[in-house]
MMTF fields as JSON, N, C-alpha, C and O atoms, coordinates in Angstrom:
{
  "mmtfVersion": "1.0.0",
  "mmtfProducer": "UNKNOWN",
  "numBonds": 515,
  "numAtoms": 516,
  "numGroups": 129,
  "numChains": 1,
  "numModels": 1,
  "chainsPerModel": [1],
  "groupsPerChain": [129],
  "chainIdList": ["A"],
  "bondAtomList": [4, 2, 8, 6, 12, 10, 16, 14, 20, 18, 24, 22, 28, 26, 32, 30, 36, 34, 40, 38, 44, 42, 48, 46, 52, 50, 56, 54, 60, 58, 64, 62, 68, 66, 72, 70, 76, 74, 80, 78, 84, 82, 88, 86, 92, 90, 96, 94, 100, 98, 104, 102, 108, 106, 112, 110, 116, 114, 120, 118, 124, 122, 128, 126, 132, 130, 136, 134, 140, 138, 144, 142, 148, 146, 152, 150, 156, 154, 160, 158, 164, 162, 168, 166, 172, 170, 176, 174, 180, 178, 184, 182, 188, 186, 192, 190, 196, 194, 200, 198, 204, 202, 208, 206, 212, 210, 216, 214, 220, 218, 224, 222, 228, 226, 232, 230, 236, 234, 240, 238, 244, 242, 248, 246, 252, 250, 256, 254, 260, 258, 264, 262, 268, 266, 272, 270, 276, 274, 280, 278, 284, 282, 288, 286, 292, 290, 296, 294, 300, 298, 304, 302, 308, 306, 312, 310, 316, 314, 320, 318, 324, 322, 328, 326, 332, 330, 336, 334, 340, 338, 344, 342, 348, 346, 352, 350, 356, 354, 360, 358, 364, 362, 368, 366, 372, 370, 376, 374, 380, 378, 384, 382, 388, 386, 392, 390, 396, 394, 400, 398, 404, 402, 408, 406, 412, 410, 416, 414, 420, 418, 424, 422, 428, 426, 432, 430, 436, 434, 440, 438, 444, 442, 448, 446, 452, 450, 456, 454, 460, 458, 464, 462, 468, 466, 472, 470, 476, 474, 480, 478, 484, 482, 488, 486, 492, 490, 496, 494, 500, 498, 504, 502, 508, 506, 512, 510],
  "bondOrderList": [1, 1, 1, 1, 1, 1, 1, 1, 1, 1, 1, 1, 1, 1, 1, 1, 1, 1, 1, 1, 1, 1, 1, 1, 1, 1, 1, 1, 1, 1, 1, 1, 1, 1, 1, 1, 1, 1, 1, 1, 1, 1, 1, 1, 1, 1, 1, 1, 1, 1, 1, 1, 1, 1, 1, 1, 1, 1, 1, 1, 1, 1, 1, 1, 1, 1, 1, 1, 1, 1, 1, 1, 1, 1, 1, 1, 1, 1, 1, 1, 1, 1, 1, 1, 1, 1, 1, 1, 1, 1, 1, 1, 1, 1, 1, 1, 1, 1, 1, 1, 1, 1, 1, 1, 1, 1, 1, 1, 1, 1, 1, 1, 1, 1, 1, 1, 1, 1, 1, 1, 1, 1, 1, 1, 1, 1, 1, 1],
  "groupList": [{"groupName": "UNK", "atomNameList": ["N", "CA", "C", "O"], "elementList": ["N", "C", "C", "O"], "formalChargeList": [0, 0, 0, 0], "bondAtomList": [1, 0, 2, 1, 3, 2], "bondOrderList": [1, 1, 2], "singleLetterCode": "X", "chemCompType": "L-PEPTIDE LINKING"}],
  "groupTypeList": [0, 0, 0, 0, 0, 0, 0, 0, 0, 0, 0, 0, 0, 0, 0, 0, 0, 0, 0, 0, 0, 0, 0, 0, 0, 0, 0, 0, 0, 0, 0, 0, 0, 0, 0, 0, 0, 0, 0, 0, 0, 0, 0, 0, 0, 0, 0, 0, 0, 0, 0, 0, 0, 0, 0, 0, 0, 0, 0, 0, 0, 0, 0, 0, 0, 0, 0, 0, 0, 0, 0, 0, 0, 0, 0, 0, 0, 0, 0, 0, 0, 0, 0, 0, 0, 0, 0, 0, 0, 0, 0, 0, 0, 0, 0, 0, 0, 0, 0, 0, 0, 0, 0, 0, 0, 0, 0, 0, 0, 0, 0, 0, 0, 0, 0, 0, 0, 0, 0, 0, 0, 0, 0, 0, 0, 0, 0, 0, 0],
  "groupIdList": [1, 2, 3, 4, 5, 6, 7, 8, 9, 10, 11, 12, 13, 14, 15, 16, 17, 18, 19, 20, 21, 22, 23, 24, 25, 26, 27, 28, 29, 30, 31, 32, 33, 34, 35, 36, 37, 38, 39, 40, 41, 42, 43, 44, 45, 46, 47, 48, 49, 50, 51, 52, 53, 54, 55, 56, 57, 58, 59, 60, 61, 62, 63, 64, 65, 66, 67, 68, 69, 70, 71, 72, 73, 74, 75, 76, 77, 78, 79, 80, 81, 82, 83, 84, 85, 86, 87, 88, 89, 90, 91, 92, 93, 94, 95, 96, 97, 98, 99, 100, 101, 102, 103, 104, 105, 106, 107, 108, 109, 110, 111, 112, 113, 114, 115, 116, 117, 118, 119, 120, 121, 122, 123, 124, 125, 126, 127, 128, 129],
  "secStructList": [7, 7, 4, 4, 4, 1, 7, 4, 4, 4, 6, 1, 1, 7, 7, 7, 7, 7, 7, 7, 7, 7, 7, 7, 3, 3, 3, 3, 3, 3, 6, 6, 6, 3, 3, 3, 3, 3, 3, 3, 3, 7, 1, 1, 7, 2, 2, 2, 2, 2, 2, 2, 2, 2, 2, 6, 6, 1, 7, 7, 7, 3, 3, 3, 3, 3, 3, 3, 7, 7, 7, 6, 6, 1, 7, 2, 2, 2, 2, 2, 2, 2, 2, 2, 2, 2, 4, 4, 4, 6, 7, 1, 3, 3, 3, 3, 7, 4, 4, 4, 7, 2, 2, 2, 2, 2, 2, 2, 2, 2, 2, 7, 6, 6, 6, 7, 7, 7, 7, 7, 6, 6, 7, 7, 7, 7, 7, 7, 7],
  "xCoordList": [75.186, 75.546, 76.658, 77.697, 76.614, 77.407, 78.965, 78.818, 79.786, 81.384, 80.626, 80.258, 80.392, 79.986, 78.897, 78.995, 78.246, 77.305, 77.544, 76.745, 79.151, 79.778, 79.987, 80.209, 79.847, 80.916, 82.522, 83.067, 82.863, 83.649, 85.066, 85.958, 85.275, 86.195, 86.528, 87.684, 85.367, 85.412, 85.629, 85.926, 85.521, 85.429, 87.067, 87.552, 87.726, 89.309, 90.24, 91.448, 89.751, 90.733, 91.242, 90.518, 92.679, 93.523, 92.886, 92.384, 92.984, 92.404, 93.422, 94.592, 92.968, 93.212, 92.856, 91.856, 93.488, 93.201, 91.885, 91.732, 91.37, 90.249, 90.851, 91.934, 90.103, 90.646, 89.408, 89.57, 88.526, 87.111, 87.951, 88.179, 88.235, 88.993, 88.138, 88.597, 86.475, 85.637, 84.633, 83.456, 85.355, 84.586, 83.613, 84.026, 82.505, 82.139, 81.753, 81.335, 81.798, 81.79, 81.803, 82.725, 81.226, 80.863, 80.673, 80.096, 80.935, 81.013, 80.302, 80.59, 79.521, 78.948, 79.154, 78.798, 79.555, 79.93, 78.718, 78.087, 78.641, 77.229, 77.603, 78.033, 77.463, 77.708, 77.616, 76.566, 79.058, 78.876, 78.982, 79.289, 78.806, 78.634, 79.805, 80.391, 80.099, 81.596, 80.634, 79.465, 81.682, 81.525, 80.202, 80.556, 79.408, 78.154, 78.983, 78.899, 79.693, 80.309, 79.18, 78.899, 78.562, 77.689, 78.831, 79.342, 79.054, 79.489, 78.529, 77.396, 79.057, 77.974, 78.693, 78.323, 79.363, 80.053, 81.737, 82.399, 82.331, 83.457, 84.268, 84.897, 84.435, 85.376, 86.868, 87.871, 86.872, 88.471, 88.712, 89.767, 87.767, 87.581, 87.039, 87.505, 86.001, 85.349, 85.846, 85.189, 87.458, 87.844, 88.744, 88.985, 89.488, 90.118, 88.991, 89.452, 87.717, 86.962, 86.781, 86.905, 86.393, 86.226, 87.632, 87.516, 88.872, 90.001, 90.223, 90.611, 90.106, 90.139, 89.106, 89.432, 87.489, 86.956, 87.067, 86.42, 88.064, 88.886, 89.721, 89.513, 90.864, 91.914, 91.292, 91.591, 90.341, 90.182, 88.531, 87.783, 88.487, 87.83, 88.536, 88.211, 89.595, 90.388, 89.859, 90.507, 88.506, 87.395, 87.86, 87.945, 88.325, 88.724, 87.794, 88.276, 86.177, 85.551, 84.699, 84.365, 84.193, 83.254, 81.871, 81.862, 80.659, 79.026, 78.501, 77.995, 78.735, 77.983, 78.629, 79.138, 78.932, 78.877, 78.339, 78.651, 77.52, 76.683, 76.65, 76.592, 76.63, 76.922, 77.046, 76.981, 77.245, 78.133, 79.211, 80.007, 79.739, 80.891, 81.531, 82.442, 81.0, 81.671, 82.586, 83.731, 81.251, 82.865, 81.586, 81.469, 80.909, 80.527, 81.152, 80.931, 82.264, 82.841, 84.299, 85.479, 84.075, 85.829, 85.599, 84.693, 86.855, 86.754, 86.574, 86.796, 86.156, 85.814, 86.746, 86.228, 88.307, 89.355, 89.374, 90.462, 88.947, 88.807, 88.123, 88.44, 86.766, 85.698, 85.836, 85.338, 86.61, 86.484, 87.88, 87.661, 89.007, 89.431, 89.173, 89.67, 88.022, 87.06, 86.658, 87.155, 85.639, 85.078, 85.916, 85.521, 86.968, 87.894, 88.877, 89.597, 88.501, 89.595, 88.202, 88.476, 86.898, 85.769, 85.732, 85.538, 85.798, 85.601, 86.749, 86.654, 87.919, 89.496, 88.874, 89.6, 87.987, 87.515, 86.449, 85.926, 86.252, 85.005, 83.91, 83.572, 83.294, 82.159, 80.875, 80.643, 79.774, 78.446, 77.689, 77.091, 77.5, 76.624, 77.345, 78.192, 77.126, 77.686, 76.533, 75.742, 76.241, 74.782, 75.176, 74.947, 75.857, 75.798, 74.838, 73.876, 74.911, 73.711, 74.056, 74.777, 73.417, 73.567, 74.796, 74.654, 75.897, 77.124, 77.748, 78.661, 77.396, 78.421, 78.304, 79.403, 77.0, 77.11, 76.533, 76.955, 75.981, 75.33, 76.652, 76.507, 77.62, 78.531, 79.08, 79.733, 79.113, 79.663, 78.789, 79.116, 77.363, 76.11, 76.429, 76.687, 76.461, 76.473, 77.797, 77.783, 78.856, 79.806, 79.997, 80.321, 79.609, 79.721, 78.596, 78.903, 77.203, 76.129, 76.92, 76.852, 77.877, 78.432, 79.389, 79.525, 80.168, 81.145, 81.109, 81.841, 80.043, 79.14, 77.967, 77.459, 77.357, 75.867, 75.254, 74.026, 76.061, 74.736, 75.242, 74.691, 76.296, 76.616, 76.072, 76.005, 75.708, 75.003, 73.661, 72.97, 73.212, 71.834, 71.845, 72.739, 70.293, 69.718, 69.326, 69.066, 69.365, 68.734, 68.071, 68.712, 66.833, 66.304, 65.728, 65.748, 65.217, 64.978, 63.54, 62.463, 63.701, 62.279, 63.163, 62.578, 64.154, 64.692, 65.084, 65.723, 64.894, 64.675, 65.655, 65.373, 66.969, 67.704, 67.986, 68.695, 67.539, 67.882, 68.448, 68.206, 69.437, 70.452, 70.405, 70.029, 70.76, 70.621, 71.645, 72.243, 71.767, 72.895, 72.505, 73.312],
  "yCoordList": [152.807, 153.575, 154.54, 154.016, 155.69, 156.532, 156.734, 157.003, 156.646, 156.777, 157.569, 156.971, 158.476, 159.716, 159.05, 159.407, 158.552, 157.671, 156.35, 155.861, 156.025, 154.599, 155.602, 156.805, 154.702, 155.448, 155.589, 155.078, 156.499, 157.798, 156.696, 156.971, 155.9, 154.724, 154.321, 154.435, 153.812, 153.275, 154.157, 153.657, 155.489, 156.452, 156.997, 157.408, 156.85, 157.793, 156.554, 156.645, 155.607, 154.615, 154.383, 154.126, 154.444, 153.977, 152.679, 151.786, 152.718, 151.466, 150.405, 150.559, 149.356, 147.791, 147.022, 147.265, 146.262, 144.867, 144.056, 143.631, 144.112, 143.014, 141.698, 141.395, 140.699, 139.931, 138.677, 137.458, 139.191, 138.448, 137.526, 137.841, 136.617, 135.371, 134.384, 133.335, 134.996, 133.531, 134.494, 134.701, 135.035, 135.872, 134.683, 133.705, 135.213, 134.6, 135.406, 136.537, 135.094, 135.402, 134.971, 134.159, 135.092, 134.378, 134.542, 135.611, 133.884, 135.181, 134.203, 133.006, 134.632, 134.019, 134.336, 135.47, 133.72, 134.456, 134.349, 133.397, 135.816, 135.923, 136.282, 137.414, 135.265, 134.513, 136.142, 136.784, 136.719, 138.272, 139.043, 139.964, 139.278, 140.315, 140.751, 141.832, 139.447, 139.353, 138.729, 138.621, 138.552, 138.103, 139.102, 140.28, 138.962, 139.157, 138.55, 137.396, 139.417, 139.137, 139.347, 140.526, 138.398, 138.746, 138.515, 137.412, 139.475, 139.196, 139.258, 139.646, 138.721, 139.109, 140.35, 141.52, 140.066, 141.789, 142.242, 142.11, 142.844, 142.834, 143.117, 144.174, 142.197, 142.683, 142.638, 143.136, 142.015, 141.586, 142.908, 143.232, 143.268, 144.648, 143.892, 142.817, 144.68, 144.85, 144.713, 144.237, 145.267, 145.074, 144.117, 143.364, 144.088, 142.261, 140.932, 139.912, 141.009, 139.887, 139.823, 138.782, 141.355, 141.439, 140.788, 139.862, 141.171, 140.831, 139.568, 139.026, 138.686, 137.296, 136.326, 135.273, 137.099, 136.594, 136.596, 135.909, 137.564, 137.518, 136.765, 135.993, 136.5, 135.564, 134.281, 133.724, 133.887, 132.751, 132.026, 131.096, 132.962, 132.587, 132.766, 132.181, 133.81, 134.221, 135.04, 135.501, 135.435, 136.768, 137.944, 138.101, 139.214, 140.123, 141.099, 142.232, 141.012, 141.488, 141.369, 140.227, 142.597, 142.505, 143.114, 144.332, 142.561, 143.167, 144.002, 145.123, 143.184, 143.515, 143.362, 142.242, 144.147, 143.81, 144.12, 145.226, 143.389, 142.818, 142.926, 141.72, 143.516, 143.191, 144.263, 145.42, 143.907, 144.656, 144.866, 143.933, 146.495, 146.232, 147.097, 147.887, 146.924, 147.168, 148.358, 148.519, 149.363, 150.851, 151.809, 153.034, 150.956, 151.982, 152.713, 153.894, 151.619, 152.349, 153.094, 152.966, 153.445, 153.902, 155.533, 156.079, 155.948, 157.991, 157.628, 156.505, 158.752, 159.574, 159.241, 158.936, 159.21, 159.082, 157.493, 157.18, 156.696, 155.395, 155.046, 154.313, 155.72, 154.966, 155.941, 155.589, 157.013, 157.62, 156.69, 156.616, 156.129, 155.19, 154.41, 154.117, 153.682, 152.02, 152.737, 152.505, 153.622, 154.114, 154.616, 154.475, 155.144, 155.143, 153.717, 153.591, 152.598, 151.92, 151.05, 150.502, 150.958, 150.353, 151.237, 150.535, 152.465, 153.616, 152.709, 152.575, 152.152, 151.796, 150.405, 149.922, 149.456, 148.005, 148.296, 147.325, 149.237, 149.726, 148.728, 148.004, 148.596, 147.695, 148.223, 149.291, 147.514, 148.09, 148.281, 149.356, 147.362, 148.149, 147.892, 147.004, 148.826, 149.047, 148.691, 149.633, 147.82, 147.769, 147.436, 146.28, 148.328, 148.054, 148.038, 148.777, 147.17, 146.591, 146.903, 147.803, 146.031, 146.738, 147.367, 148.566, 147.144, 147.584, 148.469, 149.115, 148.713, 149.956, 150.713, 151.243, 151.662, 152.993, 154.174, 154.208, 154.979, 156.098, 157.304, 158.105, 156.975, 158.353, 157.584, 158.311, 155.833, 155.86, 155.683, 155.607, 155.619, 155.763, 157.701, 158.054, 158.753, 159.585, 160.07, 161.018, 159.379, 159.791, 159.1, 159.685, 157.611, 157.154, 157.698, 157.776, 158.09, 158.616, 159.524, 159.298, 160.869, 161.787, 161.107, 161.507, 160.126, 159.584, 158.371, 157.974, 158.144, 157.056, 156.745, 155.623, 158.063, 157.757, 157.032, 156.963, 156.387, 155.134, 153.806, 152.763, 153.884, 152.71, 152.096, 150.898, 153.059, 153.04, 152.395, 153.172, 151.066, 151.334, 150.945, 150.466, 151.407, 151.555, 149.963, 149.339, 149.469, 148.223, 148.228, 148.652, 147.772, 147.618, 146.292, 145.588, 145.831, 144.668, 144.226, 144.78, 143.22, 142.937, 143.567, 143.399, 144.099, 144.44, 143.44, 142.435, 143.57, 142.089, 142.591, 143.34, 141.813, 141.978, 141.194, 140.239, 141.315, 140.196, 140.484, 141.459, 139.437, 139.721, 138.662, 137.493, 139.158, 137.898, 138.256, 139.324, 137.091, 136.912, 137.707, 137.68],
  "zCoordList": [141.671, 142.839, 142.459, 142.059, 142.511, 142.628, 143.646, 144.839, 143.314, 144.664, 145.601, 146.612, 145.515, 146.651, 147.259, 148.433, 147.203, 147.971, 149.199, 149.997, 148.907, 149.936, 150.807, 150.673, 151.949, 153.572, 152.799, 151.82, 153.764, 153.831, 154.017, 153.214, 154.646, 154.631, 152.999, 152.592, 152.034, 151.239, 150.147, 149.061, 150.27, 149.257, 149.005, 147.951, 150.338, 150.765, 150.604, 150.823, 150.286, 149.923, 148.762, 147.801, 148.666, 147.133, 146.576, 147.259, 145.231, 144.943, 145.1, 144.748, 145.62, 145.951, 144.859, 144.184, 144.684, 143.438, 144.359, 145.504, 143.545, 143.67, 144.032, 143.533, 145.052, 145.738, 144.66, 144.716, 143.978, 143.549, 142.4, 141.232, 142.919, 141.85, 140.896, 140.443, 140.588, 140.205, 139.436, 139.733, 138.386, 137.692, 136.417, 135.794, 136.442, 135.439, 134.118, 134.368, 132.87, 131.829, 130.505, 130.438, 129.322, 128.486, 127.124, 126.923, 126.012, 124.573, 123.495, 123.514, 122.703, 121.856, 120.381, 120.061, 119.607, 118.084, 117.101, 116.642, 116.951, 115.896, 114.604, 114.382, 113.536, 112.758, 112.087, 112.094, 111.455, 110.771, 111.101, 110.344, 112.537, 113.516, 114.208, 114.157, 115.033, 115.703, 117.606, 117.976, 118.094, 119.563, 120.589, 120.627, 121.046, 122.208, 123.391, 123.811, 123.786, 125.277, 126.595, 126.811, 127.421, 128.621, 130.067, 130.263, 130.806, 132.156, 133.001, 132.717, 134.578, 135.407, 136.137, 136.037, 136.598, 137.677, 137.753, 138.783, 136.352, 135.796, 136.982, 136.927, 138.366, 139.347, 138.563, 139.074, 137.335, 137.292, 135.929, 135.383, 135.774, 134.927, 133.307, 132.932, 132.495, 131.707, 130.465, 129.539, 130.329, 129.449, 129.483, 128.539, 130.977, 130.678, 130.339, 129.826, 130.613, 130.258, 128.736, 128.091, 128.069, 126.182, 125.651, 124.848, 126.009, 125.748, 125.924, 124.89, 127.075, 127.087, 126.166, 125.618, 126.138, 125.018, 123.321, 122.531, 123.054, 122.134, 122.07, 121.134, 122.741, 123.244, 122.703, 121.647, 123.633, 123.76, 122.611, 122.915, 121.273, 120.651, 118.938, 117.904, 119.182, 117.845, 117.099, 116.158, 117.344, 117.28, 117.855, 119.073, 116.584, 117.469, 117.097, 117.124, 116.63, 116.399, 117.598, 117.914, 118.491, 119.402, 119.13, 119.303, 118.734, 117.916, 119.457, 119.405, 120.921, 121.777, 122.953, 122.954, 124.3, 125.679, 126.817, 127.259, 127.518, 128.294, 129.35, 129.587, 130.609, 132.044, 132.84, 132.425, 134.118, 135.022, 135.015, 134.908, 135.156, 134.534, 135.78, 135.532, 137.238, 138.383, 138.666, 139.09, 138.111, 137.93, 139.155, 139.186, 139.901, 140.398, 141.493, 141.761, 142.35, 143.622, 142.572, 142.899, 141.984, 141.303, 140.679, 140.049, 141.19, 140.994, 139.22, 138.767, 138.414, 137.449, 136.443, 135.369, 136.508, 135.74, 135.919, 135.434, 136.218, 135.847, 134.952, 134.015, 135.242, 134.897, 132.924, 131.854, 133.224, 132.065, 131.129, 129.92, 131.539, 131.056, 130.467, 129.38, 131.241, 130.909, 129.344, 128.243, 129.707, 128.306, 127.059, 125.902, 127.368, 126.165, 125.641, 124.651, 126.942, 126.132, 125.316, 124.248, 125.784, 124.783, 123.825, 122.833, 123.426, 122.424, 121.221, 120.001, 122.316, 120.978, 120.852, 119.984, 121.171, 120.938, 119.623, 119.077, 119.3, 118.092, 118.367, 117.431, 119.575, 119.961, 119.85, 120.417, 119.054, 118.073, 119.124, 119.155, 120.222, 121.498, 122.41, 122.31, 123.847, 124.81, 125.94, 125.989, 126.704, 127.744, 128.906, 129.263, 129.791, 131.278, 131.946, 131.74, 132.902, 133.472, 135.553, 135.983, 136.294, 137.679, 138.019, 137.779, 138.448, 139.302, 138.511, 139.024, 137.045, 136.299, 136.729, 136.891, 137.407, 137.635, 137.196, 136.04, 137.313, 137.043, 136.126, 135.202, 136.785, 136.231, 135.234, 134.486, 134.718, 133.457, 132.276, 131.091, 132.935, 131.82, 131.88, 130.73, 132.73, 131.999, 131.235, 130.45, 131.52, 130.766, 128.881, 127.847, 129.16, 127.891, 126.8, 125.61, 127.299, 126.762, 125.612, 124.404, 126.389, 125.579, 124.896, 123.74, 125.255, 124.263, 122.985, 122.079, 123.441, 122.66, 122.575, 122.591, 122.451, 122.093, 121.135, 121.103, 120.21, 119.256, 119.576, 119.224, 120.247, 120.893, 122.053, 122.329, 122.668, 124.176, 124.798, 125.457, 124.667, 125.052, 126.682, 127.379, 127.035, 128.621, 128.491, 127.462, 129.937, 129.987, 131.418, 132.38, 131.547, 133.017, 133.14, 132.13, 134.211, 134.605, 133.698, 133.918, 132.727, 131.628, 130.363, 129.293, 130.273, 128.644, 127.615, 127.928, 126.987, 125.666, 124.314, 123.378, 124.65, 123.412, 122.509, 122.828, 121.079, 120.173, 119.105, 118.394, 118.888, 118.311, 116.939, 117.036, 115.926, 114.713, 113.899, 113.77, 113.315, 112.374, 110.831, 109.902]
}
């Protein structure tokens, strides 16, 4: 979903901290590769979840991340943030999935095009050591 697309309430509003306390998220270490981080809907943000799966595996190598990464209600200079601070994580694929957004698939496309892949509902990713 695009910002310009929410009611007019939701669009003129400063951003608020997320109140979503029960994020789930998950990292798998591929043996060479480095960490396959999957979220389901980065309310607590995209890159605090890669960062905690670092944290909390001692892997500061990230091969892949996975998910929603919830930048769709957020202006342009956010979402162009998100993508530069994954550009400084040197992460081998990039695959947002429902709630990222249309404007940060077209913004990261230009900033990371071999990093970037499309995923739709039936997409099959496999990953090997």
């Amino acid at each position: 979903m695009d910002a310009d697309k929410l009611p007019e309430d939701e669009r003129t509003k400063t951003v608020v901290p997320d109140q979503f306390r029960h994020e789930i998220a998950t990292a798998f270490n591929l043996k060479g590769r480095g960490l396959v981080v999957l979220m389901s809907c980065s309310h607590r943000g995209v890159i605090n979840a890669i960062k905690q799966a670092q944290a909390a595996s001692g892997i500061s190598k990230v091969h892949a991340v996975i998910g929603g990464f919830h930048l769709a209600p957020y202006k342009e200079d956010y979402v162009r943030d998100t993508i530069t601070a994954l550009n400084g994580l040197d992460i081998d694929y990039v695959i947002p999935l429902h709630c990222t957004g249309e404007p940060f698939y077209e913004m990261a496309r230009a900033e990371m095009p071999n990093k970037l892949l499309r995923s739709y509902t039936g997409t099959r990713f496999i990953f090997a050591a």
